[in-house]
Coordinates of C-alpha atoms and ligand atoms in Angstrom, one line a residue:
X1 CA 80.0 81.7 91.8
X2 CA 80.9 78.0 92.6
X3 CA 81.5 79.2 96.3
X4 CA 78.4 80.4 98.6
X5 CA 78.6 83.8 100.4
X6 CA 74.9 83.9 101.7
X7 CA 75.1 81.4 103.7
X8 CA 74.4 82.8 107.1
X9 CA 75.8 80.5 109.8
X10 CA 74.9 80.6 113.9
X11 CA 78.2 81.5 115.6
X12 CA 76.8 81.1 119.2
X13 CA 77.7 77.3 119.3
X14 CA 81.2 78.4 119.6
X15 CA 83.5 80.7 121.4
X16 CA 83.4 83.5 118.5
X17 CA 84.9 86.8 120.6
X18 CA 82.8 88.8 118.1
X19 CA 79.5 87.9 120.0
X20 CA 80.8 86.8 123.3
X21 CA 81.8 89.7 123.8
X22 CA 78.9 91.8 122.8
X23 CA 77.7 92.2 126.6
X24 CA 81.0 93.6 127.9
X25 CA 81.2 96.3 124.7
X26 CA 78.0 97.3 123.9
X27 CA 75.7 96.5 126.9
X28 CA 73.1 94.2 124.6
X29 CA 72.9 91.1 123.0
X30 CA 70.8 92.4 120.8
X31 CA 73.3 93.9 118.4
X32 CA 74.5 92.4 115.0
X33 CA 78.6 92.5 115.3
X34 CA 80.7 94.6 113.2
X35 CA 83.3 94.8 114.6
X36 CA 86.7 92.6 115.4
X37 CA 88.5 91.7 112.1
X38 CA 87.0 88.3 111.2
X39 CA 84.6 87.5 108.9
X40 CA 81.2 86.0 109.6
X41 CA 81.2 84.0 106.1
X42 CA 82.7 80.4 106.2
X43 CA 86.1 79.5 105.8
X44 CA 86.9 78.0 102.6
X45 CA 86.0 73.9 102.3
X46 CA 89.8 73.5 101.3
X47 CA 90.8 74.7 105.2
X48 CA 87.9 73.1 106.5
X49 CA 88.6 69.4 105.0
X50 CA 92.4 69.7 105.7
X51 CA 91.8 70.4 109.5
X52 CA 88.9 67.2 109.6
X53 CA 91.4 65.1 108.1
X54 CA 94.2 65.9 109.8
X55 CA 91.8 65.6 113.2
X56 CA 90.9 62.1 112.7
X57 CA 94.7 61.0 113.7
X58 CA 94.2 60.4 117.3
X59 CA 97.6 62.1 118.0
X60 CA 97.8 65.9 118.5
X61 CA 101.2 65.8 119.6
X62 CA 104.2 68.1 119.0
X63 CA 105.0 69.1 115.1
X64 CA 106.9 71.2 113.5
X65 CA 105.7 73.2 110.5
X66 CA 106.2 71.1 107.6
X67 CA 108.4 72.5 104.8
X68 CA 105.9 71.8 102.3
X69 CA 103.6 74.6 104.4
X70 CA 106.3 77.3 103.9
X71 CA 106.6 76.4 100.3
X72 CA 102.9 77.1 99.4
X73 CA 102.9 80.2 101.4
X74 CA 106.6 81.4 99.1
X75 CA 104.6 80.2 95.8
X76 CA 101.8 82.1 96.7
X77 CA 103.4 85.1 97.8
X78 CA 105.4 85.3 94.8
X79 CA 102.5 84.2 92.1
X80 CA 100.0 87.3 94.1
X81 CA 102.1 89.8 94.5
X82 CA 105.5 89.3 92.9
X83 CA 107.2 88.9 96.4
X84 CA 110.2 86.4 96.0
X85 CA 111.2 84.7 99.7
X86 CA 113.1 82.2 100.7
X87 CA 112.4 79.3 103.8
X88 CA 115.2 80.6 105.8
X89 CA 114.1 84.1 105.8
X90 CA 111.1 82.5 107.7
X91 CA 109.7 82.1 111.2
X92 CA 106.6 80.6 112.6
X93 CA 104.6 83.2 114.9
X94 CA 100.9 82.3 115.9
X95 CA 100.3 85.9 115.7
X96 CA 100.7 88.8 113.7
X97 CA 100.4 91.4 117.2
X98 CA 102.9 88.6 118.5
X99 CA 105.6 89.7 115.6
X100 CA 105.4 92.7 116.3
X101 CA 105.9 92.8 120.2
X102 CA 109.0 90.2 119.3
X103 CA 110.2 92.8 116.5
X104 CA 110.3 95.8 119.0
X105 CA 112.1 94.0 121.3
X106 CA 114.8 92.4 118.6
X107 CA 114.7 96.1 117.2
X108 CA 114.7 98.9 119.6
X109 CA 115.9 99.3 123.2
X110 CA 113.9 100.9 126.2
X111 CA 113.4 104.6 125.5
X112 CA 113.7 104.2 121.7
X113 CA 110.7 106.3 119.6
X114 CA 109.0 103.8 117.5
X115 CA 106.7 105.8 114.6
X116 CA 103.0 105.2 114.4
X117 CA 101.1 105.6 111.4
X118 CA 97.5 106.5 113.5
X119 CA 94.4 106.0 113.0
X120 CA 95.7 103.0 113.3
X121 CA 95.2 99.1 114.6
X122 CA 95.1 99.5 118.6
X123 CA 97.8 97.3 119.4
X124 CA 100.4 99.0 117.1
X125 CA 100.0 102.1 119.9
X126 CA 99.8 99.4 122.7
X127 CA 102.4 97.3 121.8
X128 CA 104.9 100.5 121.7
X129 CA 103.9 101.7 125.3
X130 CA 103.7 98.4 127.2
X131 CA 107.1 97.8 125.8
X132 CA 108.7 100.9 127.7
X133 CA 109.2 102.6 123.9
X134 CA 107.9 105.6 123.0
X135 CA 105.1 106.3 120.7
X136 CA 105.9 109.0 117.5
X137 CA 102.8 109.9 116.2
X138 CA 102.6 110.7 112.3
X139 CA 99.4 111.0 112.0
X140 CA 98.2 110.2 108.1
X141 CA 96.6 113.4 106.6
X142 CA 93.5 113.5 103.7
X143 CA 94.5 115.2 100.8
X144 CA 92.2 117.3 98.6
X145 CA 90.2 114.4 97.4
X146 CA 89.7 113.7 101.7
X147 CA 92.0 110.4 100.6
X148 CA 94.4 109.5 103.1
X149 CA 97.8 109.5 102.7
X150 CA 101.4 109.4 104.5
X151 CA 102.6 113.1 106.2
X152 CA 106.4 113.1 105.0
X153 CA 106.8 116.3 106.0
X154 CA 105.4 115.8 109.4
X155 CA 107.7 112.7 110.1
X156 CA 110.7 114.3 108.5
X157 CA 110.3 117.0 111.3
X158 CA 109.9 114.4 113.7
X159 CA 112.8 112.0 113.3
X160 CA 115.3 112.2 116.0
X161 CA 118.6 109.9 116.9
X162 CA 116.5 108.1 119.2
X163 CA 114.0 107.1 116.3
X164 CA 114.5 103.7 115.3
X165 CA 111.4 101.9 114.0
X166 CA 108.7 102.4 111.8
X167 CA 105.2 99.9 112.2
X168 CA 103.7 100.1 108.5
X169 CA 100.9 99.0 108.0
X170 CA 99.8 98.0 104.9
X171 CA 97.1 97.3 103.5
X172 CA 96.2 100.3 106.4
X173 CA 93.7 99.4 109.0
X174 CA 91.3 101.4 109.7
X175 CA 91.4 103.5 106.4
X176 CA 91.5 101.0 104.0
X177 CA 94.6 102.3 101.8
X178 CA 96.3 100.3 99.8
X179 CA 99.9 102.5 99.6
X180 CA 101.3 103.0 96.1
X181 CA 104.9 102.3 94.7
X182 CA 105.4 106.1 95.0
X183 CA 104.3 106.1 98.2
X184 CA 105.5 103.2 99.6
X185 CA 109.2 103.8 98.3
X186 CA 109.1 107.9 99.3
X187 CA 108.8 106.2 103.1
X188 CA 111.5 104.2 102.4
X189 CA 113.8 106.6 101.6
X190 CA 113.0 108.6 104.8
X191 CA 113.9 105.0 106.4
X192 CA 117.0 104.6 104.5
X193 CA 118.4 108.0 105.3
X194 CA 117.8 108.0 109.2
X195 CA 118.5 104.2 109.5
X196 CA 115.2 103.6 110.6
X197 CA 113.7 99.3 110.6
X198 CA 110.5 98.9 109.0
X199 CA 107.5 96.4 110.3
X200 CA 105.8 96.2 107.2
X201 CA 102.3 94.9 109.0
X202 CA 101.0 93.0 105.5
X203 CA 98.7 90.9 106.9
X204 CA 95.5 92.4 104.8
X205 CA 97.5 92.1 101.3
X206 CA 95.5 89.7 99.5
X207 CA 92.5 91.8 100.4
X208 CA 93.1 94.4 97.6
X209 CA 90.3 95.2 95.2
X210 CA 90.7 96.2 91.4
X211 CA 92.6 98.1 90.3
X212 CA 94.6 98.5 93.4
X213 CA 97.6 96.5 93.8
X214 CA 99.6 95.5 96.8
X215 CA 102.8 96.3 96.7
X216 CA 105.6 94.5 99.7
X217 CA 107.0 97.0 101.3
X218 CA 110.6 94.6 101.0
X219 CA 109.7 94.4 97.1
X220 CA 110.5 97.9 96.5
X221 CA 114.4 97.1 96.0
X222 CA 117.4 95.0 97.8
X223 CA 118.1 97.8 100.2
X224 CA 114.7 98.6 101.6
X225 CA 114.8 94.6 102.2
X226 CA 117.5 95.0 104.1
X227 CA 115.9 97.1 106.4
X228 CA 112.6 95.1 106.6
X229 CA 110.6 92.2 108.8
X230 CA 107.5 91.4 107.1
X231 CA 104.5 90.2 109.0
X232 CA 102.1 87.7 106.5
X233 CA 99.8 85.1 107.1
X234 CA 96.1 83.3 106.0
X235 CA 93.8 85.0 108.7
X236 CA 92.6 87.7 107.2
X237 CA 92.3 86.2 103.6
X238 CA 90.7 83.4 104.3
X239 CA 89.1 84.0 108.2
X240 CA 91.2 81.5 109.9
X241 CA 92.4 83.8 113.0
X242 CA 91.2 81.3 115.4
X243 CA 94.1 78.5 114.2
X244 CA 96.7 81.1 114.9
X245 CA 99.5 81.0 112.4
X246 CA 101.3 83.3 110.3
X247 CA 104.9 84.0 109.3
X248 CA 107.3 86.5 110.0
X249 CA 109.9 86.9 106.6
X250 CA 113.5 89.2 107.5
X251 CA 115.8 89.1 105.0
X252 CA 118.6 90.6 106.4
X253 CA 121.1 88.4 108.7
X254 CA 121.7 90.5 111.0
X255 CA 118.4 91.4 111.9
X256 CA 117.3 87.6 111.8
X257 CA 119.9 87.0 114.4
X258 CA 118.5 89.9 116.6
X259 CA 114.6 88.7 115.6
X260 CA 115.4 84.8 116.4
X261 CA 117.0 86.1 119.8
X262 CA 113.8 87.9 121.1
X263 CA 111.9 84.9 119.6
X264 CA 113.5 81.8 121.5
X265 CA 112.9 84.2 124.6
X266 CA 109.6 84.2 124.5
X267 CA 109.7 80.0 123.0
X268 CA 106.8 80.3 119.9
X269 CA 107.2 76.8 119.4
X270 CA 105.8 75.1 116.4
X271 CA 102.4 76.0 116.1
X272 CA 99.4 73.5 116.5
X273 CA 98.5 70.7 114.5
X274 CA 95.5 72.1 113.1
X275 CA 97.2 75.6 112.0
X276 CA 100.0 73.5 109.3
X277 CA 97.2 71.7 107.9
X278 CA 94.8 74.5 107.4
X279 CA 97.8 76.9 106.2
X280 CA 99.0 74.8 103.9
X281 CA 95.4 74.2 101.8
X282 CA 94.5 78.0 102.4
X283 CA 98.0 78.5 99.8
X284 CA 97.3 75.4 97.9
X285 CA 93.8 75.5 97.0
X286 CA 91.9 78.7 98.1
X287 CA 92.8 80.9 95.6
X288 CA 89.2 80.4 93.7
X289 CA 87.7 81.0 96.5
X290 CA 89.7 84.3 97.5
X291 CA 88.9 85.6 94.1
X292 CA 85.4 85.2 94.1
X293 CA 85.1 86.6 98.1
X294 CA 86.9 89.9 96.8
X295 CA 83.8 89.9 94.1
X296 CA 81.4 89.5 97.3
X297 CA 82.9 91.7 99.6
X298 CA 83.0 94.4 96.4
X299 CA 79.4 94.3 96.5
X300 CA 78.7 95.0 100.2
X301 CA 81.2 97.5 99.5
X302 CA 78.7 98.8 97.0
X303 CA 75.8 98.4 99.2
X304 CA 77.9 100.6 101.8
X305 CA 78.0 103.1 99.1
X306 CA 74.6 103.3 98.2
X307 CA 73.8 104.0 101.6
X308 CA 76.2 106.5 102.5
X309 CA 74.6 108.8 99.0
X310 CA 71.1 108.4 100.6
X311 CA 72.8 109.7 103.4
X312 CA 75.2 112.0 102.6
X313 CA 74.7 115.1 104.7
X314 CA 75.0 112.7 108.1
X315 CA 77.9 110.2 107.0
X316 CA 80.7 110.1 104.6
X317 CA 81.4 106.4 102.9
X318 CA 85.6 106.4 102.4
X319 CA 85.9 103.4 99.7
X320 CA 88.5 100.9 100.8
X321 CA 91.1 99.8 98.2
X322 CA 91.5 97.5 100.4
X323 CA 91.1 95.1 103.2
X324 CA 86.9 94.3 104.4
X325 CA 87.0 97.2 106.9
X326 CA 84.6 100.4 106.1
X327 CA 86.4 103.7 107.9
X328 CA 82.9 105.6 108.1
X329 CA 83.4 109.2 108.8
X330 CA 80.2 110.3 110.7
X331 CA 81.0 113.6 111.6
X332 CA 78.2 115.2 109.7
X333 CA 75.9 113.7 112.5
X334 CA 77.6 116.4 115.0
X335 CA 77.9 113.7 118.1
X336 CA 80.6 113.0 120.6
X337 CA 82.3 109.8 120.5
X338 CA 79.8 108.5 123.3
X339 CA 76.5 109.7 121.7
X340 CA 78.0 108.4 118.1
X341 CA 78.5 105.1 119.6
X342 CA 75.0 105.2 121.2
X343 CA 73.2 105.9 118.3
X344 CA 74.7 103.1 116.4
X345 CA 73.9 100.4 119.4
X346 CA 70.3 101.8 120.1
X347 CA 69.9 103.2 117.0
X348 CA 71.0 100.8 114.2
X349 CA 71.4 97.5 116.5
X350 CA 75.0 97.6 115.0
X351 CA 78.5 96.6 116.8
X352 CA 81.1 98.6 115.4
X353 CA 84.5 99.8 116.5
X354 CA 84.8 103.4 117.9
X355 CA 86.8 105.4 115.5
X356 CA 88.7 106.9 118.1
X357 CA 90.1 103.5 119.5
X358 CA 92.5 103.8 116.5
X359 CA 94.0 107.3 118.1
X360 CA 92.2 110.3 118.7
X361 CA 92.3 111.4 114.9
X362 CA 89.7 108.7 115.1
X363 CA 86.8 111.0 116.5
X364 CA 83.8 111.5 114.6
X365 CA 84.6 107.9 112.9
X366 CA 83.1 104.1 113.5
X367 CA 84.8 101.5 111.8
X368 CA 82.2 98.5 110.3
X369 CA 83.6 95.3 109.5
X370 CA 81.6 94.0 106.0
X371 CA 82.7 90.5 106.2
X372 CA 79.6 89.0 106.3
X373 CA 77.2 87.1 104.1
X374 CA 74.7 88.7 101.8
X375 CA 71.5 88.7 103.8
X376 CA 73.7 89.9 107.2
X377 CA 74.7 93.0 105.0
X378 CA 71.1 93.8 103.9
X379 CA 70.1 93.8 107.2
X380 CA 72.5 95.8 108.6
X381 CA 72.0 98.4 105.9
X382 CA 68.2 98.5 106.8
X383 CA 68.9 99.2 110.3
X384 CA 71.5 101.8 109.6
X385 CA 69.2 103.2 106.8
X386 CA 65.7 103.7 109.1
X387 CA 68.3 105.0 112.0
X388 CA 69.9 107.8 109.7
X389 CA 66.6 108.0 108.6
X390 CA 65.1 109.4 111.8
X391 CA 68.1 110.6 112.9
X392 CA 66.8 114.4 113.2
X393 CA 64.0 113.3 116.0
X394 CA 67.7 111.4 117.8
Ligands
LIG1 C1 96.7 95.3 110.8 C2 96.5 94.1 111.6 N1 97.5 93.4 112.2 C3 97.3 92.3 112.9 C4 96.1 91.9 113.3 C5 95.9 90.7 114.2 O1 96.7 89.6 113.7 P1 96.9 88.3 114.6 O2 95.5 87.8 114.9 O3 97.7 87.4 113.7 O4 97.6 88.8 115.8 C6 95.0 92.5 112.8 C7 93.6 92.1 113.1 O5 92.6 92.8 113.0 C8 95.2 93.7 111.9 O6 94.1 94.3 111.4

């Protein structure tokens, strides 16, 4: 590997919410963070350079994202994953959550039933409510092989006249699916037929592991563009959440006009000065280094694994296909979502998300982020190991 992944770096010279906040969730210091969606391995040398450089002008001033930015991002989308886009399809947003509180608006009216996809992300529920819509649950089911998957039949009973927008996400947080053409296009057609918009939430695509492949929801033909806003950007892929830039791609005119009107509303302005520099080398030159992170993150992933076999009467290891988040279904250790988040802060010394902050079909699940370097992951496996362990004295 020409890039390192062990390196373990100290976070507590800067702001990082992941340990910041480790007082306020978890009452202790003392507890290794799993949880929020970054990663605690460096961001490429590419990112890191472009931002120095572009740092040592003395003027941080007012900029507009350069064309040359948007390009790499359309090269890149369409070299990974076949996705063809154009600049004017394009907006700026600083945030992905940001999208899609701007899409609701442009999208819906007060009242309007907005479908969610739980478990799920928080702020896809969130977003809905605080926006005066109205949440319709369909909840994913686990087939035979306890995979997830979507619940057609469920939503098809749900749909109403007032239904009029659909937040996908996908790659799926928490449960790690990456959807398949079949699935992906059987959706649409449920969208198609009831004139439902899409949100295609894509912002963990180019975390995908072998032999999984993302598929863009707008790929799947002309039409089901028509009907989509897709939310994309670095932060995920290559851990630069904290420079706050992504895009927003809606191919449709009609629905541009309606997205660009709820935009210039709120006024996202142009993004900081940092952000285009760093975007731009993340789609330039990181690909290397995103292919040899999936190898890393593939072996904590195995690690994960490992563990769970040792442990297999107490906690059930559901593989992601994608993204770096592990869905761990711990209902084999027969605790209430208190005691389950208990025994994994007094326990294990481990920080993870509740599973049922991601909707109450979340209970009996934690949710470990494994975006960290090598050494961080063998420690956290020893902890949770000696915990499960001597769980039956808990
Ligand atoms: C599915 C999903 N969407 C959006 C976000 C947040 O994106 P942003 O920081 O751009 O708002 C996350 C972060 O965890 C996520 O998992």
């Amino acid at each position: 590997m020409s890039f390192d992944f062990q390196c373990v770096v100290d976070r507590s010279t800067t702001n990082a919410e992941k340990y910041t906040l480790r007082q306020k969730l978890f009452k202790s210091e003392d507890v290794l963070p799993m949880w929020v969606a970054d990663m605690d391995i460096e961001t490429p040398p590419c990112i890191v350079e472009a931002v120095q450089k572009r740092a040592a002008h003395p003027i941080y001033g007012y900029e507009e994202v350069p064309l040359s930015a948007y390009e790499a991002q359309i090269e890149w989308m369409k070299k990974r994953h076949g996705f063809e886009m154009k600049r004017e399809w394009m907006f700026y947003s600083h945030s992905v959550v940001a999208t899609i509180n701007t899409a609701i608006h442009a999208f819906t009216k007060p009242g309007d039933k907005v479908i969610i996809q739980t478990p799920i992300y928080p702020p896809f529920l969130s977003n809905v409510t605080r926006n005066g819509r109205e949440v319709l649950r369909n909840p994913l089911k686990r087939d035979n092989d306890g995979d997830y998957t979507f619940d057609l039949d469920d939503l098809r009973s749900k749909i109403d006249a007032d239904t009029k927008l659909l937040l996908l996400c996908s790659p799926h947080n928490p449960v790690g699916r990456v959807w398949s053409q079949k699935e992906l296009q059987a959706l649409a057609d449920i969208c198609l037929e009831h004139n439902i918009t899409v949100v295609a939430d894509e912002i963990h695509s180019d975390l995908v592991y072998a032999p999984h492949k993302h598929i863009p929801f707008a790929s799947l033909s002309e039409e089901v563009a028509n009907i989509t806003a897709t939310a994309i950007g670095p932060g995920k892929t290559f851990n630069t959440a904290g420079l706050a830039i992504s895009t927003v791609v809606v191919q449709n005119e009609q629905m541009r006009e309606a997205f660009d009107d709820a935009y210039e509303r709120i006024h996202f302005a142009q993004g900081n000065v940092f952000a285009h520099a760093g975007f731009e080398a993340a789609y330039r030159e990181g690909e290397q280094w995103l292919d040899e992170l999936l190898i890393h993150l593939q072996r904590n992933i195995s690690k994960l694994k490992s563990l769970a076999q040792r442990h297999s009467d107490k906690i059930r290891f559901i593989e992601p296909q994608g993204t770096y988040l592990a869905w761990l279904d711990c209902s084999g250790l027969g605790l209430n979502s208190r005691e389950l988040k208990r025994f994994f802060v007094e326990e294990a010394a481990l920080g993870l998300s509740p599973g049922v902050s991601f909707g109450k079909e979340g209970k009996g699940y934690m949710r470990l982020n494994f975006a960290v370097p090598g050494p961080t992951m063998d420690d956290a496996i020893a902890q949770l190991d000696l915990a499960l362990s001597s769980f039956d004295e808990y």
